[in-house]
């Protein structure tokens, strides 16, 4: 009898079989028996592994939106951004018009060491043509990545050089960072943006806080907008940085999992000073643990829009073929006892995933009074006794509506077709050295660079090449958005991601309001109920 399929289906039982409390139900035995009968008696040949995967997926879909089956390949792809490194050649790139453009080479990485530059176009990877043949980003990435110490040969087209350049690159460990911007907004206000909670987030945050404190930071604006979470441990570590010793950060509990409390140790690197955290509908999981702890202890002000509402705890359970089950075993609760998880109906994954769209349709993105909570979901903060709400996600202390005033169908078409990226890349490709001569530092660029009328004419022409009909009225309404997005993209490509973030923040209503609050003692204290 072939056993692999049964093992795949029941691997999580095997993992837990050492527990004296574990028992296999009659229903589980029935499923395993059915699989074995199909394998050995079914009239036609079947793909045992595929059948097992489908069965597992079907079982998990009946539970909750976050209990999932992940294939071996997906496990590796999922872990890389969180583990803090991966094996590769050390570049950031984008595929544009079927060509791989190198945005930047990682400092000290293998590509920089052999002479690859930002602006280079990779045409061949190991004699496989990747330019002009509609290769997917996943296809290209799979050929550039590989085990540390192995080599990859690339042929590159460089501006001003008539022939292709050959590079032999030895792959190495490439760092993946969680923080893509940390800078001083003014003499005493710092800003840190965290994009994910990974293995290196705690150290990155500690280093960023130290750097900014050395520059005079007394107050901190922490940006968690669209941070979908990641590992729980760094969210607890960062909460610990803000909270005094002995204060509850978060607790987890499930019907088969006893309550587990996570408590601040008093190691905090930023227990004093004003704190404002920015969140939105894309902030989830670990972001909500941190925001909820800060809000419940009245430690800082939360600004933006209601967060996603992902408060289910998954335990990874490896299967024999290196695939994985992520099974929900408990729920997250903030210190006041609020469940972070938004409501869901078992088996209705489509409605769950469309929740953010429904929020928009209900007007929640534009008007705080469109959000209604029953009295049963009211809680009081632990110090100042302010009213906060449970029922899914973290409701900010100050609501900032989504800005739709400059959105037009023309803007949407230009953005969706990649025209902005194309125009920015071409400007950098043609004028990189000129830009760097005129603006020697990223600060010079941020303060003084303006998008020219000539660039905007190229934007319109590039849109028409993509069969996007020009609309003067809509263009005028969205012109400011076009300009700052192009400036940000050029700044990223010539300097770094922080330059893009700074440009975009200047046009973010949430950032502007968060900064206003942190600078206004009276408003800050009023929002905290002091």
XYZ file of C-alpha atoms in Angstrom:
530
model
C 0.000 0.000 0.000
C 1.261 3.478 -0.862
C 1.407 5.523 2.331
C 2.487 8.956 1.195
C -1.020 10.345 0.658
C -2.252 9.250 4.058
C 0.850 10.733 5.627
C 0.238 14.021 3.848
C -3.356 14.172 5.016
C -2.629 13.187 8.608
C 0.815 14.636 9.164
C -0.414 17.093 11.723
C -1.728 14.171 13.768
C 1.701 12.559 13.628
C 3.376 15.783 14.780
C 1.116 15.979 17.811
C 0.933 12.250 18.532
C 3.427 12.522 21.394
C 0.825 14.433 23.398
C -1.125 12.267 25.795
C -4.194 14.422 25.198
C -4.243 13.793 21.454
C -6.895 11.454 20.137
C -7.871 10.608 16.565
C -11.622 10.991 16.092
C -13.868 8.629 14.173
C -14.313 11.346 11.554
C -10.545 11.545 10.996
C -10.319 7.788 10.633
C -13.124 7.933 8.080
C -11.253 10.508 5.952
C -8.003 8.499 6.096
C -9.821 5.289 5.174
C -11.499 6.975 2.210
C -8.147 8.182 0.903
C -6.634 4.705 1.261
C -9.574 3.065 -0.531
C -9.320 5.511 -3.439
C -5.578 4.903 -3.763
C -5.927 1.147 -3.888
C -9.308 0.471 -5.495
C -10.358 3.374 -7.738
C -11.004 2.393 -11.376
C -8.648 4.971 -12.955
C -5.177 6.187 -12.133
C -5.213 9.270 -9.897
C -2.572 11.780 -8.817
C -2.334 10.817 -5.157
C -0.501 13.963 -4.069
C -2.895 16.261 -5.905
C -5.883 14.419 -4.430
C -4.423 14.770 -0.938
C -3.724 18.480 -1.418
C -7.277 19.083 -2.621
C -8.666 17.176 0.352
C -6.560 19.153 2.820
C -7.521 22.469 1.223
C -11.199 21.535 1.303
C -11.001 20.622 5.003
C -9.232 23.834 5.974
C -11.549 26.064 3.940
C -14.413 24.944 6.171
C -12.691 26.312 9.286
C -11.670 29.979 9.021
C -10.104 32.383 6.487
C -6.538 31.887 7.745
C -6.209 28.116 8.135
C -4.454 27.172 4.904
C -2.381 24.577 3.091
C 0.900 25.863 1.628
C 2.938 23.924 -0.932
C 6.676 23.379 -0.425
C 7.523 26.045 -3.019
C 5.111 28.532 -1.458
C 6.577 27.893 2.003
C 10.004 28.993 0.793
C 8.635 32.069 -0.996
C 6.566 33.027 2.061
C 9.430 32.770 4.540
C 12.095 34.664 2.580
C 10.809 38.213 3.232
C 10.409 37.422 6.950
C 13.652 35.564 7.623
C 15.751 38.626 6.886
C 17.767 37.176 4.007
C 17.709 34.939 0.949
C 20.261 33.551 -1.486
C 20.558 35.645 -4.636
C 22.583 38.196 -6.605
C 21.647 41.319 -4.653
C 19.588 43.602 -6.883
C 16.228 45.319 -6.802
C 14.578 45.253 -10.212
C 11.377 45.836 -12.124
C 10.101 44.263 -15.322
C 9.056 47.043 -17.691
C 8.019 46.530 -21.325
C 9.443 42.989 -21.142
C 12.840 44.207 -19.946
C 14.491 43.766 -16.552
C 15.697 47.133 -15.261
C 18.102 47.124 -12.306
C 16.759 49.691 -9.827
C 19.602 49.324 -7.338
C 22.399 46.977 -6.356
C 22.523 46.019 -2.681
C 25.606 47.700 -1.110
C 28.308 45.100 -0.616
C 26.257 42.479 -2.462
C 27.540 40.177 -5.205
C 26.161 42.245 -8.107
C 27.746 45.468 -6.880
C 31.072 43.666 -6.375
C 31.284 42.578 -10.032
C 30.262 45.993 -11.370
C 26.536 45.761 -12.110
C 24.900 49.204 -11.876
C 21.505 50.753 -11.351
C 20.009 51.411 -14.783
C 21.505 48.298 -16.387
C 19.137 46.106 -18.388
C 19.632 42.344 -17.994
C 19.065 40.695 -21.371
C 20.257 37.107 -20.767
C 20.444 34.906 -17.685
C 22.633 31.823 -18.268
C 22.092 32.188 -22.036
C 18.301 32.319 -21.592
C 16.833 35.406 -23.249
C 14.620 37.261 -20.784
C 14.161 40.589 -22.608
C 11.375 41.148 -25.124
C 9.820 37.710 -24.670
C 7.225 38.402 -21.958
C 8.972 36.551 -19.134
C 7.146 36.787 -15.814
C 8.802 38.284 -12.744
C 8.541 34.874 -11.068
C 10.302 33.207 -14.020
C 13.177 35.706 -13.907
C 13.476 35.624 -10.113
C 13.697 31.821 -10.092
C 16.736 32.013 -12.382
C 18.521 34.759 -10.498
C 18.074 33.160 -7.093
C 19.967 30.043 -6.096
C 22.041 28.513 -3.294
C 24.806 30.597 -1.762
C 28.136 29.995 -3.523
C 26.665 29.018 -6.891
C 27.163 31.234 -9.936
C 24.933 32.824 -12.545
C 26.013 34.464 -15.802
C 24.176 37.548 -17.008
C 24.499 39.685 -20.129
C 23.700 43.346 -19.629
C 22.852 46.276 -21.897
C 24.290 49.488 -20.474
C 23.532 52.957 -21.750
C 26.411 54.307 -23.855
C 28.011 50.875 -24.317
C 27.353 49.358 -27.783
C 27.942 45.689 -26.881
C 26.422 43.499 -24.195
C 28.495 43.264 -21.010
C 29.098 39.848 -19.430
C 29.058 39.349 -15.660
C 29.649 36.174 -13.671
C 27.977 36.626 -10.293
C 28.473 34.355 -7.280
C 25.264 34.198 -5.277
C 25.342 35.112 -1.581
C 23.071 35.815 1.366
C 21.081 38.956 0.582
C 19.528 40.952 3.437
C 15.800 41.750 3.424
C 14.964 44.795 5.503
C 11.808 45.564 7.463
C 12.374 49.319 7.758
C 12.556 51.278 4.516
C 12.666 54.792 5.986
C 13.925 56.395 9.210
C 14.605 60.116 9.263
C 14.108 63.303 11.251
C 11.068 65.345 10.210
C 12.261 68.293 12.293
C 14.730 68.920 15.119
C 12.955 66.688 17.649
C 10.482 64.522 15.689
C 11.570 61.249 14.133
C 9.815 59.059 11.584
C 10.165 55.293 11.105
C 8.295 53.211 8.529
C 8.048 49.449 9.081
C 6.861 47.444 6.076
C 6.748 43.979 7.706
C 7.536 42.209 10.983
C 10.389 39.800 10.265
C 13.319 38.151 11.968
C 15.472 41.309 11.879
C 12.788 43.908 12.676
C 13.619 44.272 16.381
C 17.287 45.012 15.725
C 16.513 47.295 12.793
C 14.080 49.255 14.967
C 16.550 49.474 17.848
C 19.248 50.745 15.488
C 16.853 53.271 13.918
C 15.734 54.611 17.315
C 19.351 54.986 18.455
C 20.280 56.791 15.234
C 17.364 59.204 15.521
C 17.893 59.810 19.232
C 21.488 60.737 18.467
C 20.056 63.278 16.024
C 17.791 64.770 18.704
C 14.578 62.722 18.472
C 12.248 63.230 21.438
C 8.978 62.239 19.721
C 8.287 59.447 17.228
C 5.885 59.036 14.326
C 5.683 55.292 13.570
C 4.227 54.367 10.182
C 2.501 50.955 9.995
C 0.252 51.771 7.039
C -0.275 48.724 4.794
C 2.005 46.629 7.025
C 0.332 43.224 6.738
C 2.157 41.756 9.740
C 4.517 38.812 9.863
C 6.088 37.328 12.971
C 4.461 37.941 16.337
C 7.712 38.136 18.355
C 9.016 41.435 16.917
C 5.602 43.062 17.407
C 5.864 42.107 21.084
C 9.468 43.376 21.234
C 8.495 46.744 19.788
C 5.506 47.036 22.128
C 7.956 46.333 24.950
C 10.048 49.282 23.734
C 7.086 51.599 24.347
C 5.525 50.122 27.517
C 6.693 50.046 31.112
C 7.618 46.823 32.878
C 4.748 44.547 33.859
C 2.192 45.889 31.392
C 0.293 43.301 29.359
C 1.043 43.544 25.626
C -1.239 40.884 24.148
C -2.702 37.533 25.110
C -3.736 34.525 23.048
C -6.408 31.983 23.870
C -8.286 29.210 22.097
C -10.760 26.507 23.038
C -7.878 23.991 23.061
C -5.109 26.465 23.891
C -4.745 27.916 27.397
C -4.394 31.666 27.794
C -0.853 32.927 27.246
C 0.124 36.447 28.306
C 2.950 38.506 26.808
C 4.124 41.155 29.258
C 6.514 44.115 28.916
C 9.914 43.599 30.543
C 10.954 47.195 31.065
C 13.780 47.114 28.505
C 12.010 49.835 26.536
C 14.066 52.129 24.353
C 11.208 54.638 23.916
C 9.006 54.583 27.013
C 8.973 58.385 27.191
C 8.206 60.949 24.524
C 5.141 61.432 22.361
C 4.202 58.573 20.054
C 1.822 58.609 17.068
C 1.168 55.448 15.015
C -0.261 55.555 11.489
C -2.488 52.658 10.363
C -4.971 51.897 7.589
C -7.104 49.060 6.231
C -3.936 47.250 5.085
C -2.398 47.166 8.575
C -2.903 43.681 9.983
C -1.871 41.037 12.491
C 1.428 42.065 14.138
C 0.688 45.718 13.275
C -2.589 45.408 15.160
C -0.933 43.775 18.176
C 1.427 46.749 18.492
C -1.245 49.386 17.798
C -3.721 47.744 20.191
C -1.216 47.581 23.049
C -0.215 51.233 22.609
C -3.846 52.331 22.416
C -5.094 50.290 25.367
C -2.376 51.664 27.666
C -2.912 55.257 26.421
C 0.762 55.282 25.460
C 0.267 56.974 22.108
C -2.248 58.204 19.549
C -3.415 56.000 16.663
C -4.141 57.933 13.438
C -5.635 56.804 10.131
C -8.370 54.308 9.290
C -9.605 51.061 10.868
C -7.062 48.288 10.479
C -7.682 45.006 8.659
C -8.805 42.842 11.593
C -6.561 39.757 11.437
C -6.495 38.358 14.957
C -6.280 34.594 14.487
C -3.132 32.756 15.602
C -1.784 30.137 13.198
C 0.538 27.295 14.151
C 2.728 26.044 11.285
C 2.603 22.260 11.016
C 5.170 20.827 8.578
C 4.247 17.912 6.332
C 6.640 15.197 5.069
C 7.199 16.782 1.637
C 8.170 20.188 3.160
C 4.729 21.624 2.514
C 2.839 23.001 5.485
C -0.502 23.408 7.178
C -1.053 26.723 8.957
C -3.801 25.878 11.433
C -5.605 28.497 13.511
C -5.267 27.527 17.170
C -6.113 30.719 19.100
C -7.128 34.375 18.907
C -5.210 37.549 19.721
C -6.654 39.852 22.390
C -5.466 43.364 23.248
C -4.752 44.220 26.924
C -8.363 45.405 27.468
C -9.670 42.066 26.167
C -10.638 43.203 22.662
C -10.532 40.547 19.963
C -8.582 41.853 16.982
C -10.253 39.447 14.536
C -13.067 40.824 12.387
C -16.212 38.673 12.018
C -16.273 35.932 9.394
C -18.503 33.094 8.233
C -16.789 29.717 8.014
C -16.345 28.655 4.411
C -17.195 32.084 2.961
C -13.711 33.183 1.968
C -14.936 35.423 -0.860
C -16.950 37.740 1.403
C -14.070 37.885 3.879
C -11.584 38.933 1.222
C -13.976 41.559 -0.166
C -14.462 43.172 3.252
C -12.238 46.165 2.484
C -14.212 46.830 -0.724
C -17.430 46.643 1.281
C -16.024 49.154 3.763
C -15.462 51.522 0.848
C -18.979 50.923 -0.508
C -20.468 51.619 2.932
C -18.643 54.943 3.071
C -16.350 53.892 5.911
C -13.202 55.046 4.084
C -14.539 58.590 3.845
C -16.668 59.099 6.964
C -15.948 57.912 10.500
C -19.649 58.096 11.377
C -20.315 55.345 8.817
C -18.699 52.907 11.271
C -21.123 51.572 13.854
C -20.254 49.463 16.897
C -22.795 47.986 19.341
C -22.423 48.882 23.023
C -21.290 45.315 23.707
C -18.060 46.066 21.814
C -17.154 49.164 23.858
C -14.085 48.936 26.075
C -12.207 51.378 28.272
C -8.502 52.055 28.020
C -6.503 51.047 31.063
C -5.106 54.407 32.180
C -7.316 57.266 31.006
C -10.547 55.261 30.632
C -11.182 56.354 27.036
C -13.745 54.451 24.984
C -12.262 52.121 22.361
C -13.946 49.452 20.277
C -13.627 45.759 19.623
C -15.274 43.805 16.840
C -12.420 43.599 14.410
C -9.341 45.686 13.736
C -8.064 48.710 15.618
C -10.190 51.842 15.317
C -7.902 54.902 15.297
C -8.141 57.682 17.866
C -8.199 60.183 15.021
C -9.858 59.170 11.753
C -8.364 60.366 8.445
C -10.558 59.710 5.391
C -9.115 58.303 2.179
C -8.401 61.125 -0.246
C -10.391 60.527 -3.428
C -10.592 64.191 -4.476
C -7.763 63.883 -7.011
C -8.631 60.414 -8.295
C -9.888 60.182 -11.884
C -10.379 57.299 -14.328
C -7.475 58.756 -16.329
C -5.200 58.544 -13.280
C -6.335 54.965 -12.708
C -5.591 53.940 -16.292
C -2.137 55.579 -16.241
C -1.315 53.857 -12.951
C -2.680 50.430 -13.850
C -0.813 50.282 -17.189
C 2.574 51.038 -15.578
C 2.957 54.318 -17.486
C 4.263 56.216 -14.439
C 7.011 53.638 -13.932
C 7.930 53.726 -17.603
C 8.277 57.510 -17.685
C 10.282 57.605 -14.453
C 12.622 54.810 -15.583
C 13.238 56.494 -18.921
C 14.042 59.796 -17.221
C 16.531 58.087 -14.918
C 17.976 56.020 -17.756
C 18.590 59.115 -19.859
C 19.633 61.557 -17.144
C 20.933 59.624 -14.102
C 24.376 61.259 -14.086
C 22.891 64.679 -14.764
C 20.445 64.329 -11.863
C 23.211 63.239 -9.476
C 25.442 66.146 -10.538
C 22.660 68.680 -10.033
C 21.414 67.067 -6.783
C 24.481 65.505 -5.086
C 22.496 64.210 -2.087
C 19.037 62.777 -1.674
C 18.216 65.734 0.575
C 19.080 68.116 -2.278
C 16.801 66.147 -4.611
C 13.935 65.989 -2.102
C 14.033 69.720 -1.403
C 14.688 71.103 -4.895
C 13.732 68.696 -7.694
C 10.617 69.498 -9.707
C 9.050 67.390 -12.447
C 9.369 69.329 -15.697
C 6.674 70.080 -18.259
C 8.679 67.997 -20.754
C 8.332 64.939 -18.498
C 4.594 65.523 -18.192
C 4.284 65.711 -21.996
C 6.080 62.375 -22.206
C 3.610 60.990 -19.655
C 0.671 61.969 -21.873
C 2.387 60.543 -24.964
C 3.269 57.302 -23.165
C -0.360 56.994 -22.105
C -1.528 57.389 -25.682
C 0.934 54.681 -26.762
C -0.916 52.430 -24.309
C -4.231 53.416 -25.962
C -5.214 55.616 -22.997
C -7.220 58.536 -24.345
C -6.064 61.891 -22.995
C -8.636 63.815 -20.944
C -7.634 67.406 -20.123
C -10.135 67.895 -17.300
C -9.142 64.666 -15.560
C -5.449 65.338 -16.178
C -5.731 68.775 -14.516
C -7.470 67.222 -11.516
C -4.782 64.539 -11.084
C -1.707 66.492 -12.196
C -0.322 66.939 -8.678
C -0.566 63.179 -8.069
C 1.245 62.408 -11.320
C 4.050 64.807 -10.455
C 4.771 63.636 -6.920
C 4.577 59.977 -7.901
C 7.027 60.500 -10.766
C 9.336 62.490 -8.474
C 9.174 59.739 -5.848
C 9.960 57.001 -8.369
C 12.897 58.950 -9.785
C 14.151 59.593 -6.249
C 13.927 55.904 -5.414
C 15.787 54.834 -8.546
C 18.601 57.394 -8.205
C 18.929 57.424 -4.400
C 16.889 55.033 -2.223
C 13.436 53.999 -1.012
C 13.535 56.536 1.810
C 13.553 59.343 -0.756
C 10.334 58.008 -2.296
C 8.718 57.696 1.148
C 9.600 61.299 2.038
C 8.126 62.604 -1.230
C 4.945 60.553 -0.813
C 4.560 61.599 2.842
C 4.431 65.248 1.805
C 1.195 64.411 -0.044
C -0.310 62.026 2.552
C -3.230 63.379 4.584
C -2.584 60.769 7.270
C 1.067 61.773 7.611
C 0.152 65.473 7.727
C -2.450 64.920 10.454
C -0.165 62.617 12.447
C 2.574 65.248 12.347
C 0.130 67.994 13.336
C -0.997 65.945 16.337
C 2.502 65.121 17.546
C 3.501 68.803 17.366
C 0.392 70.059 19.197
C 0.632 69.178 22.905
C -2.942 70.207 23.595
C -4.427 68.127 20.759
C -2.186 65.148 21.543
C -3.207 65.121 25.204
C -6.877 65.680 24.376
C -6.918 62.629 22.088
C -5.370 60.574 24.886
C -8.018 61.792 27.345
C -5.526 63.555 29.584
